[in-house]
Tab-separated table of C-alpha atoms in Angstrom:
chain	number	residue	atom	x	y	z
M	1383	MET	CA	0.606	25.315	-16.571
M	1384	GLN	CA	4.059	25.630	-15.020
M	1385	SER	CA	2.753	27.954	-12.310
M	1386	PHE	CA	-0.036	25.428	-11.578
M	1387	HIS	CA	2.544	22.646	-11.363
M	1388	ASN	CA	4.661	24.742	-9.010
M	1389	ALA	CA	1.587	25.289	-6.830
M	1390	ILE	CA	0.969	21.514	-6.706
M	1391	ILE	CA	4.616	20.908	-5.756
M	1392	TRP	CA	4.291	23.473	-2.941
M	1393	LEU	CA	1.048	21.856	-1.745
M	1394	ASN	CA	2.647	18.415	-1.914
M	1395	ASP	CA	5.673	19.488	0.110
M	1396	TYR	CA	3.384	21.099	2.687
M	1397	LEU	CA	1.017	18.132	2.963
M	1398	TRP	CA	3.834	15.596	3.274
M	1399	GLY	CA	5.915	17.776	5.583
M	1400	PRO	CA	6.642	17.140	9.280
M	1401	PRO	CA	3.028	17.757	10.478
M	1402	MET	CA	1.621	14.921	8.311
M	1403	LEU	CA	4.474	12.579	9.209
M	1404	VAL	CA	3.963	13.312	12.918
M	1405	LEU	CA	0.184	12.859	12.574
M	1406	LEU	CA	0.492	9.515	10.783
M	1407	PHE	CA	3.276	8.085	12.921
M	1408	GLY	CA	1.552	9.463	16.025
M	1409	THR	CA	-1.649	7.654	15.033
M	1410	HIS	CA	0.364	4.442	14.605
M	1411	LEU	CA	1.701	4.810	18.154
M	1412	PHE	CA	-1.678	5.818	19.619
M	1413	LEU	CA	-3.462	2.814	18.094
M	1414	THR	CA	-0.619	0.475	19.059
M	1415	PHE	CA	-1.192	1.314	22.722
M	1416	ARG	CA	-5.006	1.391	22.392
M	1417	THR	CA	-4.983	-2.135	20.931
M	1418	ARG	CA	-2.470	-3.407	23.520
M	1419	PHE	CA	0.231	-3.886	20.885
M	1420	ILE	CA	-1.844	-5.817	18.350
M	1421	GLN	CA	1.439	-6.604	16.551
M	1422	ARG	CA	2.054	-9.480	19.000
M	1423	HIS	CA	-0.765	-11.397	17.289
M	1424	ILE	CA	0.878	-11.239	13.839
M	1425	PHE	CA	1.488	-14.992	13.539
M	1426	LYS	CA	-2.102	-15.719	14.499
M	1427	ALA	CA	-3.102	-13.186	11.835
M	1428	ILE	CA	-0.943	-14.901	9.194
M	1429	LYS	CA	-2.602	-18.228	9.994
M	1430	LEU	CA	-6.052	-16.635	9.663
M	1431	SER	CA	-5.089	-15.105	6.311
M	1432	VAL	CA	-4.929	-18.568	4.692
M	1433	THR	CA	-8.014	-19.863	6.504
M	1434	LYS	CA	-11.204	-19.730	4.441
M	1435	ASP	CA	-14.498	-18.690	6.011
M	1436	PRO	CA	-16.951	-19.432	3.144
M	1437	THR	CA	-20.043	-19.548	5.361
M	1438	ALA	CA	-19.596	-15.886	6.340
M	1439	GLU	CA	-21.082	-12.998	4.380
M	1440	GLY	CA	-18.819	-11.331	1.810
M	1441	ASP	CA	-17.825	-11.217	-1.849
M	1442	VAL	CA	-14.295	-12.678	-1.704
M	1443	SER	CA	-12.227	-14.828	0.670
M	1444	GLN	CA	-10.170	-13.255	3.442
M	1445	PHE	CA	-7.027	-14.196	1.496
M	1446	GLY	CA	-8.495	-12.704	-1.679
M	1447	ALA	CA	-9.145	-9.410	0.111
M	1448	LEU	CA	-5.612	-9.442	1.524
M	1449	THR	CA	-3.897	-10.172	-1.796
M	1450	THR	CA	-5.982	-7.516	-3.573
M	1451	ALA	CA	-4.877	-4.981	-0.948
M	1452	LEU	CA	-1.283	-6.214	-1.242
M	1453	ALA	CA	-1.530	-5.938	-5.031
M	1454	ALA	CA	-2.258	-2.223	-4.696
M	1455	THR	CA	0.271	-1.705	-1.901
M	1456	ILE	CA	3.329	-3.627	-3.124
M	1457	GLY	CA	4.718	-1.603	-5.992
M	1458	THR	CA	7.704	0.376	-7.178
M	1459	GLY	CA	7.889	1.980	-3.720
M	1460	ASN	CA	9.125	-1.305	-2.275
M	1461	ILE	CA	11.960	-1.508	-4.800
M	1462	VAL	CA	12.830	1.970	-6.068
M	1463	GLY	CA	11.370	3.910	-3.121
M	1464	VAL	CA	13.597	2.259	-0.521
M	1465	SER	CA	16.682	3.029	-2.606
M	1466	THR	CA	15.539	6.640	-2.903
M	1467	ALA	CA	15.142	6.861	0.889
M	1468	ILE	CA	18.694	5.511	1.341
M	1469	ALA	CA	20.067	7.956	-1.233
M	1470	LEU	CA	18.393	10.944	0.478
M	1471	GLY	CA	18.438	9.917	4.147
M	1472	GLY	CA	21.349	7.511	4.365
M	1473	PRO	CA	21.250	3.848	5.479
M	1474	GLY	CA	19.493	4.800	8.743
M	1475	ALA	CA	16.352	5.492	6.699
M	1476	VAL	CA	15.883	1.718	6.373
M	1477	LEU	CA	15.373	1.322	10.132
M	1478	TRP	CA	12.867	4.199	10.285
M	1479	CYS	CA	11.020	2.693	7.323
M	1480	TRP	CA	10.907	-0.663	9.138
M	1481	LEU	CA	9.702	0.883	12.408
M	1482	THR	CA	6.938	2.672	10.497
M	1483	GLY	CA	5.814	-0.715	9.224
M	1484	VAL	CA	5.924	-2.317	12.670
M	1485	PHE	CA	3.777	0.382	14.283
M	1486	GLY	CA	1.667	0.792	11.138
M	1487	ILE	CA	0.315	-2.743	11.633
M	1488	SER	CA	-1.972	-1.365	14.361
M	1489	THR	CA	-3.371	1.315	12.052
M	1490	LYS	CA	-3.999	-1.141	9.211
M	1491	TYR	CA	-5.744	-3.417	11.727
M	1492	SER	CA	-7.906	-0.575	13.036
M	1493	GLU	CA	-9.028	0.813	9.682
M	1494	ALA	CA	-9.942	-2.670	8.413
M	1495	LEU	CA	-11.935	-3.341	11.599
M	1496	LEU	CA	-13.981	-0.163	11.129
M	1497	SER	CA	-14.464	-0.948	7.447
M	1498	VAL	CA	-16.064	-4.330	8.208
M	1499	LYS	CA	-17.934	-2.996	11.253
M	1500	TYR	CA	-19.690	-0.293	9.228
M	1501	ARG	CA	-19.971	-2.018	5.856
M	1502	VAL	CA	-23.252	-2.119	3.960
M	1503	LYS	CA	-24.607	-4.207	1.097
M	1504	THR	CA	-26.519	-3.318	-2.026
M	1505	SER	CA	-29.822	-4.846	-3.084
M	1506	ASP	CA	-27.915	-7.413	-5.182
M	1507	GLY	CA	-25.815	-8.468	-2.160
M	1508	THR	CA	-22.558	-6.670	-3.054
M	1509	MET	CA	-20.582	-5.586	0.014
M	1510	LEU	CA	-19.428	-1.973	0.255
M	1511	GLY	CA	-17.198	-0.469	2.909
M	1512	GLY	CA	-14.220	1.693	3.715
M	1513	PRO	CA	-13.503	4.959	5.505
M	1514	MET	CA	-16.430	6.662	3.720
M	1515	TYR	CA	-18.917	4.349	5.437
M	1516	ALA	CA	-17.132	4.599	8.802
M	1517	LEU	CA	-17.284	8.388	8.481
M	1518	GLU	CA	-20.953	8.383	7.456
M	1519	ASN	CA	-22.368	5.572	9.627
M	1520	GLY	CA	-19.924	5.663	12.532
M	1521	LEU	CA	-19.399	9.399	12.943
M	1522	GLY	CA	-22.377	10.789	11.039
M	1523	GLN	CA	-20.061	13.000	8.951
M	1524	LYS	CA	-21.163	12.381	5.357
M	1525	TRP	CA	-19.403	15.507	4.102
M	1526	LEU	CA	-16.049	14.049	5.197
M	1527	ALA	CA	-16.995	10.766	3.497
M	1528	VAL	CA	-17.657	12.657	0.245
M	1529	LEU	CA	-14.310	14.451	0.499
M	1530	PHE	CA	-12.513	11.158	1.104
M	1531	CYS	CA	-14.088	9.635	-2.023
M	1532	ILE	CA	-13.232	12.653	-4.182
M	1533	PHE	CA	-9.584	12.507	-3.085
M	1534	THR	CA	-9.505	8.706	-3.557
M	1535	ALA	CA	-10.951	8.865	-7.078
M	1536	ILE	CA	-8.389	11.454	-8.184
M	1537	ALA	CA	-5.462	9.690	-6.504
M	1538	ALA	CA	-6.491	6.361	-8.073
M	1539	PHE	CA	-6.181	7.683	-11.620
M	1540	GLY	CA	-2.804	9.151	-10.771
M	1541	ILE	CA	-0.712	6.975	-8.505
M	1542	GLY	CA	-2.814	3.841	-9.114
M	1543	ASN	CA	-3.071	4.026	-12.881
M	1544	THR	CA	-1.345	6.452	-15.249
M	1545	VAL	CA	1.975	6.806	-13.459
M	1546	GLN	CA	2.141	3.030	-12.963
M	1547	ALA	CA	1.397	2.374	-16.640
M	1548	ASN	CA	4.014	4.940	-17.613
M	1549	SER	CA	6.649	3.281	-15.430
M	1550	ILE	CA	5.927	-0.084	-17.081
M	1551	SER	CA	6.120	1.240	-20.641
M	1552	SER	CA	9.305	3.201	-19.909
M	1553	MET	CA	10.934	0.188	-18.269
M	1554	VAL	CA	10.063	-2.172	-21.142
M	1555	ASN	CA	11.220	0.404	-23.698
M	1556	GLU	CA	14.546	0.820	-21.914
M	1557	ALA	CA	15.126	-2.904	-21.398
M	1558	PHE	CA	13.781	-4.352	-24.672
M	1559	ASN	CA	13.318	-1.328	-26.986
M	1560	ILE	CA	9.570	-2.010	-27.333
M	1561	PRO	CA	7.573	1.158	-28.221
M	1562	HIS	CA	5.493	2.697	-25.417
M	1563	TYR	CA	2.196	2.411	-27.306
M	1564	ILE	CA	2.558	-1.370	-27.794
M	1565	THR	CA	3.136	-1.920	-24.077
M	1566	GLY	CA	0.263	0.458	-23.332
M	1567	PHE	CA	-2.143	-1.438	-25.595
M	1568	ILE	CA	-1.238	-4.821	-24.069
M	1569	MET	CA	-1.508	-3.486	-20.504
M	1570	ALA	CA	-4.861	-1.828	-21.223
M	1571	ALA	CA	-6.225	-5.041	-22.765
M	1572	LEU	CA	-5.066	-7.187	-19.825
M	1573	THR	CA	-6.482	-4.696	-17.329
M	1574	GLY	CA	-9.828	-4.605	-19.127
M	1575	VAL	CA	-10.102	-8.411	-19.148
M	1576	VAL	CA	-9.509	-8.562	-15.373
M	1577	ILE	CA	-11.535	-5.611	-14.049
M	1578	ILE	CA	-14.633	-6.257	-16.165
M	1579	GLY	CA	-15.443	-9.075	-13.728
M	1580	GLY	CA	-15.325	-6.785	-10.688
M	1581	VAL	CA	-13.774	-7.545	-7.318
M	1582	LYS	CA	-14.148	-11.339	-7.626
M	1583	SER	CA	-12.158	-11.368	-10.858
M	1584	ILE	CA	-9.534	-8.981	-9.471
M	1585	ALA	CA	-9.191	-11.091	-6.313
M	1586	ARG	CA	-8.792	-14.332	-8.310
M	1587	VAL	CA	-5.924	-12.839	-10.328
M	1588	CYS	CA	-4.286	-11.272	-7.265
M	1589	GLU	CA	-4.512	-14.522	-5.261
M	1590	LYS	CA	-2.280	-16.116	-7.898
M	1591	LEU	CA	-0.103	-13.154	-8.902
M	1592	VAL	CA	0.800	-11.597	-5.540
M	1593	PRO	CA	2.331	-14.645	-3.782
M	1594	PHE	CA	4.243	-15.561	-6.950
M	1595	MET	CA	5.647	-12.085	-7.565
M	1596	ALA	CA	6.585	-11.577	-3.907
M	1597	ILE	CA	8.348	-14.965	-3.633
M	1598	PHE	CA	10.135	-14.374	-6.968
M	1599	TYR	CA	11.442	-10.986	-5.814
M	1600	VAL	CA	12.393	-12.203	-2.322
M	1601	LEU	CA	14.356	-15.115	-3.823
M	1602	GLY	CA	16.293	-12.590	-5.912
M	1603	CYS	CA	17.056	-10.625	-2.736
M	1604	ILE	CA	18.223	-13.800	-0.956
M	1605	VAL	CA	20.648	-14.588	-3.803
M	1606	ILE	CA	22.143	-11.092	-3.568
M	1607	LEU	CA	22.460	-11.357	0.200
M	1608	ALA	CA	24.270	-14.670	-0.271
M	1609	LEU	CA	26.652	-13.018	-2.736
M	1610	ASN	CA	27.178	-10.157	-0.259
M	1611	SER	CA	27.265	-12.480	2.776
M	1612	SER	CA	30.368	-10.892	4.316
M	1613	TYR	CA	28.726	-7.452	4.142
M	1614	VAL	CA	25.241	-8.310	5.490
M	1615	LEU	CA	26.013	-7.973	9.217
M	1616	PRO	CA	28.046	-4.761	8.677
M	1617	ALA	CA	25.115	-3.423	6.625
M	1618	ILE	CA	22.607	-4.165	9.415
M	1619	SER	CA	24.956	-2.602	11.967
M	1620	LEU	CA	25.350	0.512	9.791
M	1621	ILE	CA	21.561	0.804	9.359
M	1622	PHE	CA	21.047	0.842	13.155
M	1623	GLU	CA	23.960	3.207	13.823
M	1624	SER	CA	22.934	5.641	11.077
M	1625	ALA	CA	19.359	5.856	12.366
M	1626	PHE	CA	20.554	7.547	15.569
M	1627	THR	CA	23.870	9.183	14.680
M	1628	PRO	CA	24.767	11.707	11.923
M	1629	GLN	CA	26.651	10.182	9.007
M	1630	ALA	CA	29.499	11.681	7.029
M	1631	ALA	CA	29.603	11.319	3.258
M	1632	GLY	CA	31.789	8.588	1.806
M	1633	GLY	CA	31.884	4.976	0.692
M	1634	GLY	CA	28.984	5.418	-1.734
M	1635	PHE	CA	26.767	7.163	0.851
M	1636	ILE	CA	25.857	10.826	1.113
M	1637	GLY	CA	26.106	12.600	4.441
M	1638	ALA	CA	22.814	12.489	6.376
M	1639	SER	CA	21.553	13.818	9.692
M	1640	ILE	CA	19.348	11.867	12.100
M	1641	MET	CA	16.412	14.054	11.041
M	1642	MET	CA	17.001	13.259	7.350
M	1643	ALA	CA	17.169	9.523	8.067
M	1644	ALA	CA	13.927	9.664	10.059
M	1645	ARG	CA	12.107	11.921	7.604
M	1646	TYR	CA	12.837	9.905	4.464
M	1647	GLY	CA	12.536	6.529	6.183
M	1648	ILE	CA	9.159	7.334	7.768
M	1649	ALA	CA	7.852	8.929	4.566
M	1650	ARG	CA	8.871	5.902	2.481
M	1651	GLY	CA	7.323	3.498	4.969
M	1652	LEU	CA	4.060	5.436	4.908
M	1653	PHE	CA	4.001	5.649	1.109
M	1654	SER	CA	4.820	1.968	0.806
M	1655	ASN	CA	2.407	0.293	3.246
M	1656	GLU	CA	-0.442	2.869	2.990
M	1657	SER	CA	-1.356	2.349	6.656
M	1658	GLY	CA	-3.575	5.284	7.558
M	1659	LEU	CA	-4.335	6.365	4.001
M	1660	GLY	CA	-7.654	4.486	4.003
M	1661	SER	CA	-7.193	2.577	0.744
M	1662	ALA	CA	-6.806	-1.062	1.861
M	1663	PRO	CA	-9.926	-1.112	4.107
M	1664	ILE	CA	-12.082	-0.556	1.016
M	1665	VAL	CA	-11.388	-4.095	-0.164
M	1666	ALA	CA	-11.315	-5.510	3.389
M	1667	ALA	CA	-15.047	-4.782	3.570
M	1668	ALA	CA	-15.675	-7.257	0.745
M	1669	ALA	CA	-14.130	-10.182	2.655
M	1670	GLN	CA	-16.033	-13.242	3.828
M	1671	THR	CA	-15.516	-12.949	7.570
M	1672	ARG	CA	-17.640	-13.821	10.568
M	1673	ASN	CA	-16.623	-10.771	12.603
M	1674	PRO	CA	-14.669	-7.518	12.065
M	1675	VAL	CA	-11.649	-8.562	14.127
M	1676	ARG	CA	-10.841	-11.635	12.019
M	1677	GLN	CA	-10.532	-9.600	8.830
M	1678	ALA	CA	-8.761	-6.782	10.675
M	1679	LEU	CA	-6.060	-9.236	11.761
M	1680	VAL	CA	-5.754	-10.584	8.212
M	1681	SER	CA	-5.486	-7.067	6.764
M	1682	SER	CA	-2.780	-6.140	9.273
M	1683	THR	CA	-0.492	-8.779	7.748
M	1684	GLY	CA	-0.396	-6.675	4.569
M	1685	THR	CA	1.753	-4.055	6.311
M	1686	PHE	CA	3.915	-6.823	7.787
M	1687	TRP	CA	4.678	-8.364	4.374
M	1688	ASP	CA	4.983	-5.044	2.560
M	1689	THR	CA	7.274	-3.103	4.887
M	1690	VAL	CA	8.578	-5.341	7.659
M	1691	VAL	CA	9.652	-8.023	5.157
M	1692	ILE	CA	9.962	-6.755	1.565
M	1693	CYS	CA	11.102	-3.166	2.235
M	1694	ALA	CA	13.536	-4.371	4.905
M	1695	MET	CA	15.050	-6.956	2.555
M	1696	THR	CA	15.400	-4.347	-0.192
M	1697	GLY	CA	17.118	-2.005	2.258
M	1698	ILE	CA	19.647	-4.601	3.420
M	1699	VAL	CA	20.281	-5.656	-0.201
M	1700	VAL	CA	21.006	-2.074	-1.294
M	1701	VAL	CA	23.164	-1.125	1.727
M	1702	SER	CA	25.206	-4.364	1.577
M	1703	SER	CA	25.694	-3.871	-2.178
M	1704	ILE	CA	26.986	-0.331	-1.611
M	1705	LEU	CA	29.404	-1.602	1.033
M	1706	SER	CA	30.619	-4.395	-1.264
M	1707	ASN	CA	31.195	-2.060	-4.215
M	1708	PRO	CA	31.310	1.600	-3.127
M	1709	VAL	CA	32.964	2.722	-6.357
M	1710	ALA	CA	30.107	1.382	-8.523
M	1711	ALA	CA	27.538	2.960	-6.166
M	1712	GLU	CA	29.145	6.392	-6.125
M	1713	GLY	CA	26.683	9.038	-7.334
M	1714	LEU	CA	23.805	6.600	-7.949
M	1715	LYS	CA	20.296	7.338	-6.712
M	1716	GLY	CA	16.913	5.615	-6.579
M	1717	ALA	CA	16.318	3.059	-9.314
M	1718	ALA	CA	19.995	3.114	-10.353
M	1719	LEU	CA	21.014	1.839	-6.905
M	1720	THR	CA	18.558	-1.040	-7.122
M	1721	LYS	CA	19.756	-1.917	-10.635
M	1722	MET	CA	23.358	-1.910	-9.412
M	1723	ALA	CA	22.446	-4.339	-6.622
M	1724	PHE	CA	20.589	-6.782	-8.901
M	1725	ALA	CA	23.300	-6.586	-11.557
M	1726	GLN	CA	25.403	-8.716	-9.193
M	1727	ILE	CA	23.309	-11.750	-10.179
M	1728	PRO	CA	24.952	-12.961	-13.405
M	1729	VAL	CA	22.793	-12.738	-16.556
M	1730	ILE	CA	19.363	-13.022	-14.936
M	1731	GLY	CA	19.739	-10.248	-12.322
M	1732	PRO	CA	18.317	-7.440	-14.483
M	1733	ILE	CA	15.577	-9.811	-15.716
M	1734	VAL	CA	14.529	-10.628	-12.130
M	1735	LEU	CA	14.345	-6.914	-11.308
M	1736	THR	CA	12.445	-6.019	-14.492
M	1737	PHE	CA	9.954	-8.869	-14.035
M	1738	GLY	CA	9.488	-7.937	-10.373
M	1739	LEU	CA	8.749	-4.335	-11.259
M	1740	LEU	CA	6.384	-5.351	-14.079
M	1741	THR	CA	4.280	-7.609	-11.877
M	1742	PHE	CA	4.343	-5.206	-8.927
M	1743	VAL	CA	3.137	-2.330	-11.096
M	1744	PHE	CA	0.440	-4.320	-12.933
M	1745	SER	CA	-0.955	-5.587	-9.642
M	1746	THR	CA	-1.049	-2.010	-8.340
M	1747	ILE	CA	-3.201	-0.994	-11.327
M	1748	LEU	CA	-5.641	-3.817	-10.540
M	1749	GLY	CA	-5.862	-3.095	-6.815
M	1750	TRP	CA	-6.339	0.648	-7.212
M	1751	SER	CA	-8.999	0.121	-9.891
M	1752	TYR	CA	-11.190	-1.372	-7.175
M	1753	TYR	CA	-10.489	1.451	-4.715
M	1754	GLY	CA	-11.375	4.081	-7.290
M	1755	GLU	CA	-14.464	2.162	-8.396
M	1756	ARG	CA	-15.863	2.059	-4.878
M	1757	ALA	CA	-15.194	5.782	-4.401
M	1758	ILE	CA	-16.973	6.604	-7.678
M	1759	GLU	CA	-19.884	4.330	-6.749
M	1760	TYR	CA	-20.265	6.085	-3.390
M	1761	LEU	CA	-20.413	9.458	-5.125
M	1762	PHE	CA	-22.594	8.651	-8.157
M	1763	GLY	CA	-24.142	5.217	-7.634
M	1764	LYS	CA	-23.891	1.885	-9.478
M	1765	ILE	CA	-24.672	3.531	-12.817
M	1766	ALA	CA	-21.163	5.022	-12.838
M	1767	ILE	CA	-19.293	1.682	-12.608
M	1768	ILE	CA	-19.201	0.668	-16.298
M	1769	PRO	CA	-18.199	4.149	-17.563
M	1770	TYR	CA	-15.546	4.249	-14.845
M	1771	ARG	CA	-14.064	0.923	-15.950
M	1772	VAL	CA	-13.919	2.063	-19.565
M	1773	VAL	CA	-12.160	5.305	-18.610
M	1774	TRP	CA	-9.786	3.349	-16.336
M	1775	VAL	CA	-8.686	1.080	-19.188
M	1776	LEU	CA	-8.213	4.055	-21.538
M	1777	ALA	CA	-6.165	5.825	-18.860
M	1778	VAL	CA	-3.810	2.835	-18.710
M	1779	PHE	CA	-3.086	3.243	-22.432
M	1780	PHE	CA	-2.684	7.032	-22.436
M	1781	GLY	CA	-0.652	6.903	-19.254
M	1782	SER	CA	1.818	4.639	-21.044
M	1783	ILE	CA	2.605	7.242	-23.705
M	1784	MET	CA	2.483	10.488	-21.675
M	1785	THR	CA	4.868	12.432	-19.466
M	1786	LEU	CA	3.270	12.414	-16.065
M	1787	GLN	CA	5.270	14.330	-13.462
M	1788	LEU	CA	2.348	16.701	-12.859
M	1789	VAL	CA	-0.072	13.794	-12.460
M	1790	TRP	CA	2.332	12.080	-10.045
M	1791	ASP	CA	2.623	15.225	-7.916
M	1792	MET	CA	-1.170	15.686	-7.865
M	1793	ALA	CA	-1.679	12.060	-6.878
M	1794	ASP	CA	0.761	12.407	-3.980
M	1795	ALA	CA	-1.188	15.416	-2.749
M	1796	MET	CA	-4.500	13.555	-3.061
M	1797	ASN	CA	-3.043	10.637	-1.081
M	1798	ALA	CA	-2.226	12.981	1.782
M	1799	LEU	CA	-5.717	14.498	1.623
M	1800	MET	CA	-7.208	10.972	1.681
M	1801	ALA	CA	-5.418	10.274	4.931
M	1802	ILE	CA	-6.867	13.219	6.880
M	1803	PRO	CA	-10.562	12.129	6.970
M	1804	ASN	CA	-9.482	8.523	7.557
M	1805	LEU	CA	-7.272	9.450	10.513
M	1806	ILE	CA	-10.129	11.480	11.990
M	1807	SER	CA	-12.359	8.389	11.921
M	1808	LEU	CA	-9.628	6.195	13.433
M	1809	ILE	CA	-8.950	8.517	16.344
M	1810	LEU	CA	-12.592	9.386	17.117
M	1811	LEU	CA	-13.781	5.792	16.738
M	1812	SER	CA	-10.872	4.243	18.636
M	1813	GLY	CA	-13.316	3.332	21.409
M	1814	VAL	CA	-15.238	1.160	18.938
M	1815	ILE	CA	-11.966	-0.458	17.856
M	1816	VAL	CA	-11.107	-1.306	21.467
M	1817	ALA	CA	-14.619	-2.633	22.204
M	1818	GLU	CA	-14.622	-4.949	19.162
M	1819	THR	CA	-11.088	-6.143	19.902
M	1820	LYS	CA	-12.044	-6.907	23.492
M	1821	LYS	CA	-15.193	-8.753	22.416
M	1822	TYR	CA	-13.531	-11.072	19.884
M	1823	LEU	CA	-9.777	-11.160	20.550
M	1824	TRP	CA	-9.093	-10.406	24.196
M	1825	GLU	CA	-11.999	-12.612	25.302
M	1826	ASP	CA	-10.781	-15.444	23.007
M	1827	ASN	CA	-13.861	-15.394	20.772
M	1828	LEU	CA	-12.320	-15.135	17.292
M	1829	ASP	CA	-14.742	-17.738	15.940
M	1830	GLY	CA	-17.722	-15.769	17.209
M	1831	ILE	CA	-20.238	-14.618	14.597
M	1832	SER	CA	-21.092	-10.944	14.613
M	1833	THR	CA	-24.737	-10.184	15.345
M	1834	ASP	CA	-24.521	-6.648	13.972
M	1835	PRO	CA	-27.002	-6.302	11.088
M	1836	ILE	CA	-25.511	-5.274	7.734
M	1837	PRO	CA	-27.695	-2.471	6.352
M	1838	THR	CA	-28.974	-2.815	2.787
M	1839	ILE	CA	-28.800	0.337	0.685
M	1840	LYS	CA	-30.078	1.281	-2.747
M	1841	LYS	CA	-27.210	1.980	-5.128
């Protein structure tokens, strides 16, 4: 088993090495230029995200699709992951993480557009879409679609389920001394109640949970920044300087080269916002939208909120906290750095952090349950949905009481393998992305109703 684990670690390091980072970031840049810097329409996209389009075909509102995607995307990576990037790559990693989010908006836009463009519906009217349908119907490469779904299904049970459940149970046990199995049972029961109703039920919960949890966490960050007010501007200055100049160790920071800052910042940004991985477009296809570009714009705001706002705030909070108290930060890494920062808020600081992590992780379990369900349905048909949901709920419980480093490493590898077929579809179908964008956005026709027929399939 140890030799197998070592092989997975080697595969993981290879898959998430410089070639993958260059491929993903390169795709972000390529699509940014192909879409004429779609990021400049972000405020229009935010307005659309809270605009209902109930007359259009789809299973959930545009906002419901967005919050479900955000539920899966906003997780421990936004809190602990940013601190880890700073610990390994220095404060400059924050800027590289932020830039990855800025350019990643174009990729999230593009994959959502293709997902709606090539979506299908079942005989009962349920909408299905995602990279698997873009690969099959857009490129005619069903074998790549099958591979994408296999990788997605495996990754979902890892990074979207068991490791998330384990992080919740461990956190609650550490903070309140509650046994792992009790937390696991409660989490499994809550998950079962939500996912039994399918995407509509998941979206309803996420529409309420995601804005609340994000605002709650951001308010905590604002309080810390107020407490560290004299260190905020120096922290921002240090983040920019460290991104382009080597840093010596000292003052609570390790020494880091420019390459280390870029590597860990880009990797954390990619892990956090999932732009290019192909997960979020699966739920984008279920949205009620009159044309692909409207939902693509809405989906692109997910990367904006996740990385450009939340990850950036976390980064400034952590760096300013290190500057304000370098002695307390000395030798701390990852989660410990974040805890140190939130401990500055008297009494309720640790509670804010714990609650933020709890809600972020639970929402991730809900969002990824839908991604995995759609992948399983593509592979085996509708008959597999109920068994899948049962196994998903059981996995939440067993994940809470197990040691899961191997599962985490396998899930990371599957995430990288998910990205490859998705990136192929994005690059080869970029002409379709440009044509649709021109038709609805550049020609000022966002209210136009798509005349493309939505194929009905037997599932």
